[in-house]
Amino acid sequence: MTDLLLLPGDGIGPEVTAQVRRVAQALTPDLKLDERPFGGVSYDAHGVPLTDEALATAKAARAVLMGAVGGPQWAGAPRDKRPEAGLLNLRAGMKVFANLRPALCFGPLAEASSLKRELVEGLDIMIVRELTGGIYFGEPRFIEDLPGGGKRAVDTQVYTTAEIERVARVAFELARGRRNKVHSAEKSNVMDSGLLWREVVTDLHRREYADVQLEHILADNAAMQIVKAPKQFDVLLTDNLFGDILSDAAAQLTGSLGMLPSAALGVAGTPGLYEPIHGSAPDIAGQGVANPLAAILSFEMALRWSLDRAAEADRLFAAVEAALAGGARTRDLGGALTTVQMGDAVLAAL
Ligand code: NAD
């Protein structure tokens, strides 16, 4: 059985994933790794961004780690064969409905944030975003011509009790292992889906998680609070659309896109999907200068949440911290290390 399936993908994906492979070989040499083409490179080779065989291998693995997909060379591909469509199909096929996005500020990088050091130093937020429902998937969705000219576009925001409850459960469980606090963000003041969201979270909290501190917050206020006093948050639970936006805002607090890992989880016992939040960065692809830490920290999350290797995850996290404290910086962090040299720094700290 494959422990970790690597899907390096396009652009800088293969460059950063290669560093994950090196780290895995050093830290957990017993893990069985496997690899498949994915995204644009799979489209070029097989005509589809995700083959049935690659999806089946992903579903049978214990964890999947993806690099990044996409690039201008595939902009003309049919919409359903674009690299990004492969990613949506992978998430849907793996049934990963809870997206975990930590926004962590490493002390040595506090200066790189656009906020003042005292606001972000020690920051540790976990955003839990619903990933497979809501307005990105709701039907009907269409653009139609209007009789008198002009057009009308419709998207549908839709959530069921079950969809809200299963992702809220992930947030409460995580909070118990952290600082025991969940903020649930929606727009219950103006949206029915927000009203149901608040009701379901409140009810689940009362029934099963009364020991966890719960606060409801309107999503627009959450956006304000994230840039005003981000350290008030521990776990922030929200839907697909608001989560997309709030997690990017929170990400920016920590300095560079090249530092940010993520996980997408389904029901217990099924493989998690781990990926840096950055894209394929066509502007720097092939130059060997991408920061591999987001990918390496995604592996750290895989060790913790899917591979049952918390001790190794702790060691890896400490090694990343030590490398940064020792001054290791790729170009996005204001330094001059190459991707491989940053990998070297983490390996040396390990
Ligand atoms: P991007 O994240 O690829 O790049 C944004 C900027 O951040 C670029 O200047 C890039 O050089 C920089 N950057 C990103 N990751 C970096 C790293 N590890 N180290 C140093 N610098 C880094 O976003 P984009 O330019 O909007 O998108 C490029 C392509 O990636 C598009 O095709 C897009 O669809 C795709 N994309 C894929 C994913 C994914 O695979 N999950 C996510 C976002 C975008």
mmCIF file of C-alpha atoms and ligand atoms in Angstrom:
data_model
loop_
_atom_site.group_PDB
_atom_site.id
_atom_site.type_symbol
_atom_site.label_atom_id
_atom_site.label_comp_id
_atom_site.label_asym_id
_atom_site.label_seq_id
_atom_site.Cartn_x
_atom_site.Cartn_y
_atom_site.Cartn_z
ATOM 1 C CA MET A 1 0.000 0.000 0.000
ATOM 2 C CA THR A 2 1.242 3.454 -0.900
ATOM 3 C CA ASP A 3 1.711 5.624 2.174
ATOM 4 C CA LEU A 4 2.192 8.890 0.356
ATOM 5 C CA LEU A 5 1.288 9.542 -3.271
ATOM 6 C CA LEU A 6 3.155 12.515 -4.734
ATOM 7 C CA LEU A 7 1.460 14.507 -7.490
ATOM 8 C CA PRO A 8 4.142 17.067 -8.384
ATOM 9 C CA GLY A 9 2.094 18.723 -11.143
ATOM 10 C CA ASP A 10 3.218 21.758 -13.114
ATOM 11 C CA GLY A 11 5.489 24.796 -12.896
ATOM 12 C CA ILE A 12 7.285 24.928 -9.544
ATOM 13 C CA GLY A 13 5.269 21.907 -8.344
ATOM 14 C CA PRO A 14 7.956 19.349 -9.273
ATOM 15 C CA GLU A 15 10.709 21.590 -7.849
ATOM 16 C CA VAL A 16 9.148 21.899 -4.399
ATOM 17 C CA THR A 17 7.878 18.306 -4.331
ATOM 18 C CA ALA A 18 11.419 17.051 -4.957
ATOM 19 C CA GLN A 19 12.412 18.630 -1.636
ATOM 20 C CA VAL A 20 9.536 16.848 0.108
ATOM 21 C CA ARG A 21 10.854 13.576 -1.282
ATOM 22 C CA ARG A 22 14.337 14.297 0.109
ATOM 23 C CA VAL A 23 12.919 15.182 3.533
ATOM 24 C CA ALA A 24 10.688 12.102 3.583
ATOM 25 C CA GLN A 25 13.599 9.842 2.653
ATOM 26 C CA ALA A 26 15.656 11.255 5.533
ATOM 27 C CA LEU A 27 12.943 11.504 8.191
ATOM 28 C CA THR A 28 10.667 8.554 7.432
ATOM 29 C CA PRO A 29 12.613 6.200 5.143
ATOM 30 C CA ASP A 30 10.109 3.397 5.800
ATOM 31 C CA LEU A 31 7.208 5.260 4.201
ATOM 32 C CA LYS A 32 6.320 3.919 0.774
ATOM 33 C CA LEU A 33 6.197 6.794 -1.705
ATOM 34 C CA ASP A 34 4.672 6.723 -5.151
ATOM 35 C CA GLU A 35 4.257 9.350 -7.854
ATOM 36 C CA ARG A 36 1.889 10.135 -10.769
ATOM 37 C CA PRO A 37 1.676 12.884 -13.396
ATOM 38 C CA PHE A 38 -1.086 15.370 -12.620
ATOM 39 C CA GLY A 39 -2.424 18.625 -14.051
ATOM 40 C CA GLY A 40 -1.044 20.051 -17.280
ATOM 41 C CA VAL A 41 1.663 17.412 -17.634
ATOM 42 C CA SER A 42 -0.980 14.687 -17.379
ATOM 43 C CA TYR A 43 -3.133 16.504 -19.949
ATOM 44 C CA ASP A 44 -0.169 16.599 -22.346
ATOM 45 C CA ALA A 45 0.627 12.914 -21.816
ATOM 46 C CA HIS A 46 -2.865 11.401 -21.430
ATOM 47 C CA GLY A 47 -5.361 14.023 -22.623
ATOM 48 C CA VAL A 48 -6.816 14.508 -19.137
ATOM 49 C CA PRO A 49 -5.447 16.342 -16.075
ATOM 50 C CA LEU A 50 -6.280 13.424 -13.763
ATOM 51 C CA THR A 51 -6.378 9.874 -15.091
ATOM 52 C CA ASP A 52 -8.740 7.299 -13.581
ATOM 53 C CA GLU A 53 -5.672 5.304 -12.579
ATOM 54 C CA ALA A 54 -4.107 8.280 -10.751
ATOM 55 C CA LEU A 55 -7.377 8.968 -8.915
ATOM 56 C CA ALA A 56 -7.716 5.307 -7.936
ATOM 57 C CA THR A 57 -4.120 5.308 -6.647
ATOM 58 C CA ALA A 58 -4.837 8.489 -4.666
ATOM 59 C CA LYS A 59 -7.932 6.980 -3.073
ATOM 60 C CA ALA A 60 -6.023 3.835 -2.127
ATOM 61 C CA ALA A 61 -3.060 5.703 -0.584
ATOM 62 C CA ARG A 62 -2.911 6.844 3.042
ATOM 63 C CA ALA A 63 -2.148 10.427 2.036
ATOM 64 C CA VAL A 64 -1.681 12.446 -1.134
ATOM 65 C CA LEU A 65 0.676 15.380 -1.529
ATOM 66 C CA MET A 66 0.214 17.683 -4.478
ATOM 67 C CA GLY A 67 2.660 20.322 -5.725
ATOM 68 C CA ALA A 68 0.751 22.764 -7.902
ATOM 69 C CA VAL A 69 -1.082 22.730 -11.215
ATOM 70 C CA GLY A 70 -1.743 25.102 -14.066
ATOM 71 C CA GLY A 71 0.059 27.511 -16.327
ATOM 72 C CA PRO A 72 -0.460 29.739 -19.334
ATOM 73 C CA GLN A 73 0.353 26.931 -21.789
ATOM 74 C CA TRP A 74 -2.936 25.210 -20.873
ATOM 75 C CA ALA A 75 -5.134 28.317 -20.983
ATOM 76 C CA GLY A 76 -6.591 27.125 -24.300
ATOM 77 C CA ALA A 77 -7.433 23.597 -23.102
ATOM 78 C CA PRO A 78 -11.152 22.754 -22.864
ATOM 79 C CA ARG A 79 -12.571 23.977 -19.548
ATOM 80 C CA ASP A 80 -13.184 20.469 -18.194
ATOM 81 C CA LYS A 81 -9.652 19.349 -19.147
ATOM 82 C CA ARG A 82 -7.802 22.305 -17.651
ATOM 83 C CA PRO A 83 -5.245 21.461 -14.937
ATOM 84 C CA GLU A 84 -7.408 23.268 -12.353
ATOM 85 C CA ALA A 85 -10.360 21.003 -13.304
ATOM 86 C CA GLY A 86 -8.121 18.049 -12.434
ATOM 87 C CA LEU A 87 -7.668 19.496 -8.962
ATOM 88 C CA LEU A 88 -11.413 19.958 -8.426
ATOM 89 C CA ASN A 89 -11.955 16.371 -9.657
ATOM 90 C CA LEU A 90 -9.266 15.086 -7.304
ATOM 91 C CA ARG A 91 -10.844 16.850 -4.301
ATOM 92 C CA ALA A 92 -14.322 15.650 -5.281
ATOM 93 C CA GLY A 93 -13.103 12.095 -6.010
ATOM 94 C CA MET A 94 -11.297 11.895 -2.662
ATOM 95 C CA LYS A 95 -14.394 13.368 -0.945
ATOM 96 C CA VAL A 96 -12.291 15.780 1.106
ATOM 97 C CA PHE A 97 -14.780 18.275 2.498
ATOM 98 C CA ALA A 98 -12.786 20.062 5.194
ATOM 99 C CA ASN A 99 -9.938 22.331 4.188
ATOM 100 C CA LEU A 100 -7.474 23.089 6.972
ATOM 101 C CA ARG A 101 -5.402 26.182 6.374
ATOM 102 C CA PRO A 102 -3.054 27.142 9.181
ATOM 103 C CA ALA A 103 -1.915 30.763 9.285
ATOM 104 C CA LEU A 104 1.255 30.549 11.315
ATOM 105 C CA CYS A 105 3.791 33.246 11.843
ATOM 106 C CA PHE A 106 7.308 32.013 12.430
ATOM 107 C CA GLY A 107 9.096 34.437 14.785
ATOM 108 C CA PRO A 108 12.088 35.007 12.470
ATOM 109 C CA LEU A 109 9.676 36.027 9.681
ATOM 110 C CA ALA A 110 7.481 38.449 11.657
ATOM 111 C CA GLU A 111 9.127 41.395 9.906
ATOM 112 C CA ALA A 112 7.961 40.081 6.525
ATOM 113 C CA SER A 113 4.299 40.581 7.446
ATOM 114 C CA SER A 114 2.443 43.669 6.292
ATOM 115 C CA LEU A 115 1.181 44.055 9.887
ATOM 116 C CA LYS A 116 3.187 45.182 12.902
ATOM 117 C CA ARG A 117 5.367 42.564 14.569
ATOM 118 C CA GLU A 118 3.399 42.607 17.838
ATOM 119 C CA LEU A 119 0.160 41.786 15.976
ATOM 120 C CA VAL A 120 1.534 38.718 14.201
ATOM 121 C CA GLU A 121 4.419 37.323 16.234
ATOM 122 C CA GLY A 122 3.339 33.921 17.561
ATOM 123 C CA LEU A 123 0.202 33.944 15.405
ATOM 124 C CA ASP A 124 -1.332 30.479 15.078
ATOM 125 C CA ILE A 125 -4.779 30.356 13.462
ATOM 126 C CA MET A 126 -6.367 27.281 11.909
ATOM 127 C CA ILE A 127 -8.960 28.119 9.303
ATOM 128 C CA VAL A 128 -11.400 25.308 8.569
ATOM 129 C CA ARG A 129 -13.103 25.945 5.245
ATOM 130 C CA GLU A 130 -15.911 23.816 3.826
ATOM 131 C CA LEU A 131 -14.527 22.640 0.485
ATOM 132 C CA THR A 132 -17.026 20.655 -1.540
ATOM 133 C CA GLY A 133 -20.316 22.540 -1.144
ATOM 134 C CA GLY A 134 -21.694 26.061 -1.220
ATOM 135 C CA ILE A 135 -21.749 28.507 -4.068
ATOM 136 C CA TYR A 136 -18.844 26.973 -6.028
ATOM 137 C CA PHE A 137 -20.862 23.813 -6.612
ATOM 138 C CA GLY A 138 -24.524 24.822 -6.111
ATOM 139 C CA GLU A 139 -27.061 24.401 -8.917
ATOM 140 C CA PRO A 140 -28.506 26.122 -10.829
ATOM 141 C CA ARG A 141 -25.588 28.057 -12.239
ATOM 142 C CA PHE A 142 -25.708 29.687 -15.644
ATOM 143 C CA ILE A 143 -25.394 32.840 -17.688
ATOM 144 C CA GLU A 144 -28.414 33.589 -19.894
ATOM 145 C CA ASP A 145 -29.229 36.211 -22.487
ATOM 146 C CA LEU A 146 -31.984 38.632 -21.559
ATOM 147 C CA PRO A 147 -34.678 39.412 -24.147
ATOM 148 C CA GLY A 148 -34.037 43.153 -24.062
ATOM 149 C CA GLY A 149 -30.261 42.724 -24.337
ATOM 150 C CA GLY A 150 -27.675 42.139 -21.659
ATOM 151 C CA LYS A 151 -27.281 38.928 -19.692
ATOM 152 C CA ARG A 152 -28.160 37.450 -16.325
ATOM 153 C CA ALA A 153 -25.753 35.267 -14.288
ATOM 154 C CA VAL A 154 -26.813 32.968 -11.462
ATOM 155 C CA ASP A 155 -24.820 31.042 -8.857
ATOM 156 C CA THR A 156 -26.475 29.193 -6.009
ATOM 157 C CA GLN A 157 -25.316 29.071 -2.410
ATOM 158 C CA VAL A 158 -26.628 25.832 -0.940
ATOM 159 C CA TYR A 159 -25.840 23.890 2.241
ATOM 160 C CA THR A 160 -27.499 20.991 4.023
ATOM 161 C CA THR A 161 -27.490 20.198 7.730
ATOM 162 C CA ALA A 162 -25.223 17.206 7.131
ATOM 163 C CA GLU A 163 -22.667 19.204 5.143
ATOM 164 C CA ILE A 164 -22.432 21.875 7.823
ATOM 165 C CA GLU A 165 -22.313 19.422 10.683
ATOM 166 C CA ARG A 166 -19.477 17.280 9.326
ATOM 167 C CA VAL A 167 -17.171 20.256 8.765
ATOM 168 C CA ALA A 168 -18.121 21.856 12.089
ATOM 169 C CA ARG A 169 -17.199 18.591 13.776
ATOM 170 C CA VAL A 170 -13.699 18.814 12.281
ATOM 171 C CA ALA A 171 -13.348 22.363 13.656
ATOM 172 C CA PHE A 172 -14.467 21.409 17.181
ATOM 173 C CA GLU A 173 -12.203 18.352 17.240
ATOM 174 C CA LEU A 174 -9.212 20.437 16.153
ATOM 175 C CA ALA A 175 -9.962 23.120 18.733
ATOM 176 C CA ARG A 176 -9.847 20.530 21.512
ATOM 177 C CA GLY A 177 -6.228 19.800 20.591
ATOM 178 C CA ARG A 178 -5.384 23.507 20.419
ATOM 179 C CA ARG A 179 -6.646 26.488 22.447
ATOM 180 C CA ASN A 180 -10.218 25.178 22.582
ATOM 181 C CA LYS A 181 -11.928 28.039 20.802
ATOM 182 C CA VAL A 182 -13.987 28.110 17.593
ATOM 183 C CA HIS A 183 -15.227 31.196 15.765
ATOM 184 C CA SER A 184 -17.917 30.293 13.227
ATOM 185 C CA ALA A 185 -18.229 32.874 10.451
ATOM 186 C CA GLU A 186 -21.273 33.319 8.169
ATOM 187 C CA LYS A 187 -23.714 36.000 7.052
ATOM 188 C CA SER A 188 -26.782 34.957 9.021
ATOM 189 C CA ASN A 189 -27.943 38.576 8.985
ATOM 190 C CA VAL A 190 -28.623 38.508 5.234
ATOM 191 C CA MET A 191 -28.455 34.889 3.990
ATOM 192 C CA ASP A 192 -30.690 31.918 4.739
ATOM 193 C CA SER A 193 -27.753 29.561 4.256
ATOM 194 C CA GLY A 194 -25.993 31.621 6.945
ATOM 195 C CA LEU A 195 -28.955 31.225 9.271
ATOM 196 C CA LEU A 196 -28.929 27.447 8.831
ATOM 197 C CA TRP A 197 -25.136 27.418 9.277
ATOM 198 C CA ARG A 198 -25.464 29.216 12.638
ATOM 199 C CA GLU A 199 -28.319 26.961 13.774
ATOM 200 C CA VAL A 200 -26.509 23.727 12.929
ATOM 201 C CA VAL A 201 -23.209 24.803 14.516
ATOM 202 C CA THR A 202 -25.034 25.966 17.663
ATOM 203 C CA ASP A 203 -26.940 22.711 17.912
ATOM 204 C CA LEU A 204 -23.876 20.484 17.396
ATOM 205 C CA HIS A 205 -21.964 22.535 19.963
ATOM 206 C CA ARG A 206 -24.746 22.125 22.553
ATOM 207 C CA ARG A 207 -25.049 18.381 21.938
ATOM 208 C CA GLU A 208 -21.403 17.323 21.695
ATOM 209 C CA TYR A 209 -18.875 20.105 22.159
ATOM 210 C CA ALA A 210 -20.118 22.287 25.038
ATOM 211 C CA ASP A 211 -16.574 22.187 26.505
ATOM 212 C CA VAL A 212 -15.259 24.159 23.504
ATOM 213 C CA GLN A 213 -15.680 27.927 23.503
ATOM 214 C CA LEU A 214 -17.857 28.931 20.517
ATOM 215 C CA GLU A 215 -18.368 32.409 19.113
ATOM 216 C CA HIS A 216 -20.410 33.308 16.040
ATOM 217 C CA ILE A 217 -19.057 36.121 13.947
ATOM 218 C CA LEU A 218 -20.341 37.740 10.746
ATOM 219 C CA ALA A 219 -17.940 37.002 7.903
ATOM 220 C CA ASP A 220 -17.371 40.680 7.083
ATOM 221 C CA ASN A 221 -16.498 41.398 10.707
ATOM 222 C CA ALA A 222 -14.180 38.363 10.663
ATOM 223 C CA ALA A 223 -12.317 39.955 7.729
ATOM 224 C CA MET A 224 -11.888 43.126 9.748
ATOM 225 C CA GLN A 225 -10.795 41.325 12.899
ATOM 226 C CA ILE A 226 -8.249 39.218 10.987
ATOM 227 C CA VAL A 227 -6.296 42.318 10.065
ATOM 228 C CA LYS A 228 -7.001 44.180 13.323
ATOM 229 C CA ALA A 229 -6.330 41.613 16.033
ATOM 230 C CA PRO A 230 -5.604 38.245 14.405
ATOM 231 C CA LYS A 231 -4.339 36.564 17.567
ATOM 232 C CA GLN A 232 -7.884 36.465 19.026
ATOM 233 C CA PHE A 233 -8.616 33.523 16.692
ATOM 234 C CA ASP A 234 -7.799 29.888 17.348
ATOM 235 C CA VAL A 235 -9.979 27.856 14.941
ATOM 236 C CA LEU A 236 -12.050 29.807 12.417
ATOM 237 C CA LEU A 237 -14.817 27.739 10.812
ATOM 238 C CA THR A 238 -16.484 28.962 7.654
ATOM 239 C CA ASP A 239 -18.046 28.020 4.323
ATOM 240 C CA ASN A 240 -16.419 27.574 0.930
ATOM 241 C CA LEU A 241 -16.742 31.122 -0.410
ATOM 242 C CA PHE A 242 -15.986 33.052 2.773
ATOM 243 C CA GLY A 243 -13.228 30.570 3.594
ATOM 244 C CA ASP A 244 -11.567 31.148 0.241
ATOM 245 C CA ILE A 245 -11.341 34.873 0.966
ATOM 246 C CA LEU A 246 -10.673 34.841 4.715
ATOM 247 C CA SER A 247 -7.933 32.240 4.424
ATOM 248 C CA ASP A 248 -6.111 34.286 1.780
ATOM 249 C CA ALA A 249 -6.328 37.374 4.000
ATOM 250 C CA ALA A 250 -5.001 35.382 6.961
ATOM 251 C CA ALA A 251 -2.277 33.904 4.754
ATOM 252 C CA GLN A 252 -0.945 37.319 3.936
ATOM 253 C CA LEU A 253 -0.373 38.000 7.640
ATOM 254 C CA THR A 254 2.401 35.488 7.673
ATOM 255 C CA GLY A 255 4.585 36.958 4.966
ATOM 256 C CA SER A 256 4.964 34.750 1.913
ATOM 257 C CA LEU A 257 2.750 32.476 -0.117
ATOM 258 C CA GLY A 258 5.758 30.170 -0.226
ATOM 259 C CA MET A 259 5.323 29.352 3.485
ATOM 260 C CA LEU A 260 1.728 28.166 3.593
ATOM 261 C CA PRO A 261 0.623 24.523 3.699
ATOM 262 C CA SER A 262 -2.909 23.134 3.678
ATOM 263 C CA ALA A 263 -4.758 19.904 4.217
ATOM 264 C CA ALA A 264 -8.089 18.667 2.932
ATOM 265 C CA LEU A 265 -9.708 15.917 4.953
ATOM 266 C CA GLY A 266 -12.679 13.619 4.508
ATOM 267 C CA VAL A 267 -14.239 11.202 6.964
ATOM 268 C CA ALA A 268 -11.869 9.469 9.375
ATOM 269 C CA GLY A 269 -9.950 6.599 7.802
ATOM 270 C CA THR A 270 -9.888 8.048 4.280
ATOM 271 C CA PRO A 271 -6.727 9.639 2.809
ATOM 272 C CA GLY A 272 -6.112 13.359 3.245
ATOM 273 C CA LEU A 273 -4.976 15.636 0.431
ATOM 274 C CA TYR A 274 -2.069 17.931 1.309
ATOM 275 C CA GLU A 275 -0.913 20.867 -0.788
ATOM 276 C CA PRO A 276 0.907 24.151 -0.557
ATOM 277 C CA ILE A 277 -1.629 26.932 -1.108
ATOM 278 C CA HIS A 278 0.468 28.594 -3.798
ATOM 279 C CA GLY A 279 0.034 27.897 -7.504
ATOM 280 C CA SER A 280 2.506 26.807 -10.135
ATOM 281 C CA ALA A 281 4.209 30.237 -10.219
ATOM 282 C CA PRO A 282 4.950 30.271 -13.960
ATOM 283 C CA ASP A 283 6.948 33.490 -13.483
ATOM 284 C CA ILE A 284 9.699 31.645 -11.571
ATOM 285 C CA ALA A 285 9.186 28.044 -12.731
ATOM 286 C CA GLY A 286 12.338 26.286 -13.899
ATOM 287 C CA GLN A 287 14.658 28.745 -12.164
ATOM 288 C CA GLY A 288 15.138 26.675 -9.015
ATOM 289 C CA VAL A 289 14.297 29.599 -6.715
ATOM 290 C CA ALA A 290 10.845 28.614 -5.396
ATOM 291 C CA ASN A 291 10.437 28.317 -1.655
ATOM 292 C CA PRO A 292 9.823 24.623 -0.855
ATOM 293 C CA LEU A 293 8.697 25.232 2.751
ATOM 294 C CA ALA A 294 4.950 25.350 1.980
ATOM 295 C CA ALA A 295 5.292 21.897 0.401
ATOM 296 C CA ILE A 296 7.526 20.628 3.226
ATOM 297 C CA LEU A 297 5.047 21.942 5.823
ATOM 298 C CA SER A 298 2.246 20.231 3.879
ATOM 299 C CA PHE A 299 4.178 16.979 4.375
ATOM 300 C CA GLU A 300 4.412 17.874 8.079
ATOM 301 C CA MET A 301 0.599 18.082 8.153
ATOM 302 C CA ALA A 302 0.323 14.743 6.325
ATOM 303 C CA LEU A 303 2.570 13.119 8.933
ATOM 304 C CA ARG A 304 0.315 14.498 11.667
ATOM 305 C CA TRP A 305 -3.178 14.047 10.257
ATOM 306 C CA SER A 306 -2.974 11.004 7.947
ATOM 307 C CA LEU A 307 0.215 9.040 8.583
ATOM 308 C CA ASP A 308 0.082 8.781 12.357
ATOM 309 C CA ARG A 309 3.608 10.162 12.790
ATOM 310 C CA ALA A 310 3.125 13.079 15.195
ATOM 311 C CA ALA A 311 6.631 12.743 16.644
ATOM 312 C CA GLU A 312 8.235 13.047 13.203
ATOM 313 C CA ALA A 313 5.888 15.936 12.395
ATOM 314 C CA ASP A 314 7.106 17.745 15.526
ATOM 315 C CA ARG A 315 10.720 17.117 14.497
ATOM 316 C CA LEU A 316 10.112 18.436 11.008
ATOM 317 C CA PHE A 317 8.337 21.541 12.273
ATOM 318 C CA ALA A 318 11.199 22.250 14.654
ATOM 319 C CA ALA A 319 13.690 21.770 11.808
ATOM 320 C CA VAL A 320 11.875 24.345 9.648
ATOM 321 C CA GLU A 321 11.852 26.780 12.575
ATOM 322 C CA ALA A 322 15.556 26.163 13.182
ATOM 323 C CA ALA A 323 16.436 26.651 9.513
ATOM 324 C CA LEU A 324 14.596 29.985 9.503
ATOM 325 C CA ALA A 325 16.139 31.034 12.810
ATOM 326 C CA GLY A 326 19.528 30.218 11.294
ATOM 327 C CA GLY A 327 18.822 32.732 8.538
ATOM 328 C CA ALA A 328 17.777 30.405 5.702
ATOM 329 C CA ARG A 329 15.785 32.513 3.229
ATOM 330 C CA THR A 330 14.670 31.945 -0.346
ATOM 331 C CA ARG A 331 14.109 34.940 -2.609
ATOM 332 C CA ASP A 332 10.429 35.415 -1.628
ATOM 333 C CA LEU A 333 11.630 35.793 1.991
ATOM 334 C CA GLY A 334 14.219 38.376 1.038
ATOM 335 C CA GLY A 335 17.143 35.946 0.769
ATOM 336 C CA ALA A 336 19.121 34.248 -1.962
ATOM 337 C CA LEU A 337 18.873 30.503 -1.273
ATOM 338 C CA THR A 338 17.764 28.225 -4.079
ATOM 339 C CA THR A 339 15.004 25.654 -3.663
ATOM 340 C CA VAL A 340 17.580 22.888 -3.173
ATOM 341 C CA GLN A 341 19.600 24.960 -0.683
ATOM 342 C CA MET A 342 16.461 25.569 1.406
ATOM 343 C CA GLY A 343 15.898 21.801 1.321
ATOM 344 C CA ASP A 344 19.517 21.384 2.452
ATOM 345 C CA ALA A 345 18.930 23.791 5.360
ATOM 346 C CA VAL A 346 15.918 21.815 6.581
ATOM 347 C CA LEU A 347 17.788 18.521 6.215
ATOM 348 C CA ALA A 348 20.763 19.949 8.126
ATOM 349 C CA ALA A 349 18.451 21.075 10.941
ATOM 350 C CA LEU A 350 16.833 17.632 11.008
HETATM 351 P P1 NAD B 1 0.861 31.557 -7.776
HETATM 352 O O1 NAD B 1 0.620 31.150 -6.383
HETATM 353 O O2 NAD B 1 1.342 30.524 -8.701
HETATM 354 O O3 NAD B 1 1.898 32.782 -7.799
HETATM 355 C C1 NAD B 1 1.629 34.050 -7.191
HETATM 356 C C2 NAD B 1 2.963 34.763 -6.924
HETATM 357 O O4 NAD B 1 3.606 34.158 -5.782
HETATM 358 C C3 NAD B 1 3.957 34.663 -8.073
HETATM 359 O O5 NAD B 1 4.680 35.866 -8.171
HETATM 360 C C4 NAD B 1 4.880 33.537 -7.653
HETATM 361 O O6 NAD B 1 6.178 33.629 -8.178
HETATM 362 C C5 NAD B 1 4.874 33.658 -6.130
HETATM 363 N N1 NAD B 1 5.044 32.338 -5.501
HETATM 364 C C6 NAD B 1 4.120 31.369 -5.407
HETATM 365 N N2 NAD B 1 4.612 30.302 -4.786
HETATM 366 C C7 NAD B 1 5.887 30.598 -4.487
HETATM 367 C C8 NAD B 1 6.942 29.870 -3.844
HETATM 368 N N3 NAD B 1 6.773 28.618 -3.386
HETATM 369 N N4 NAD B 1 8.129 30.471 -3.706
HETATM 370 C C9 NAD B 1 8.331 31.721 -4.152
HETATM 371 N N5 NAD B 1 7.378 32.455 -4.746
HETATM 372 C C10 NAD B 1 6.173 31.898 -4.929
HETATM 373 O O7 NAD B 1 -0.527 32.171 -8.317
HETATM 374 P P2 NAD B 1 -0.920 32.675 -9.783
HETATM 375 O O8 NAD B 1 0.264 33.316 -10.435
HETATM 376 O O9 NAD B 1 -2.178 33.414 -9.595
HETATM 377 O O10 NAD B 1 -1.277 31.339 -10.581
HETATM 378 C C11 NAD B 1 -0.379 30.666 -11.459
HETATM 379 C C12 NAD B 1 -1.005 29.363 -11.933
HETATM 380 O O11 NAD B 1 -1.205 28.500 -10.807
HETATM 381 C C13 NAD B 1 -2.380 29.515 -12.577
HETATM 382 O O12 NAD B 1 -2.470 28.618 -13.636
HETATM 383 C C14 NAD B 1 -3.350 29.136 -11.478
HETATM 384 O O13 NAD B 1 -4.563 28.642 -11.961
HETATM 385 C C15 NAD B 1 -2.569 28.071 -10.758
HETATM 386 N N6 NAD B 1 -2.939 27.878 -9.343
HETATM 387 C C16 NAD B 1 -2.892 26.605 -8.890
HETATM 388 C C17 NAD B 1 -3.141 26.360 -7.561
HETATM 389 C C18 NAD B 1 -3.016 24.948 -7.080
HETATM 390 O O14 NAD B 1 -2.417 24.143 -7.781
HETATM 391 N N7 NAD B 1 -3.518 24.617 -5.916
HETATM 392 C C19 NAD B 1 -3.416 27.402 -6.673
HETATM 393 C C20 NAD B 1 -3.413 28.712 -7.155
HETATM 394 C C21 NAD B 1 -3.170 28.938 -8.513
#
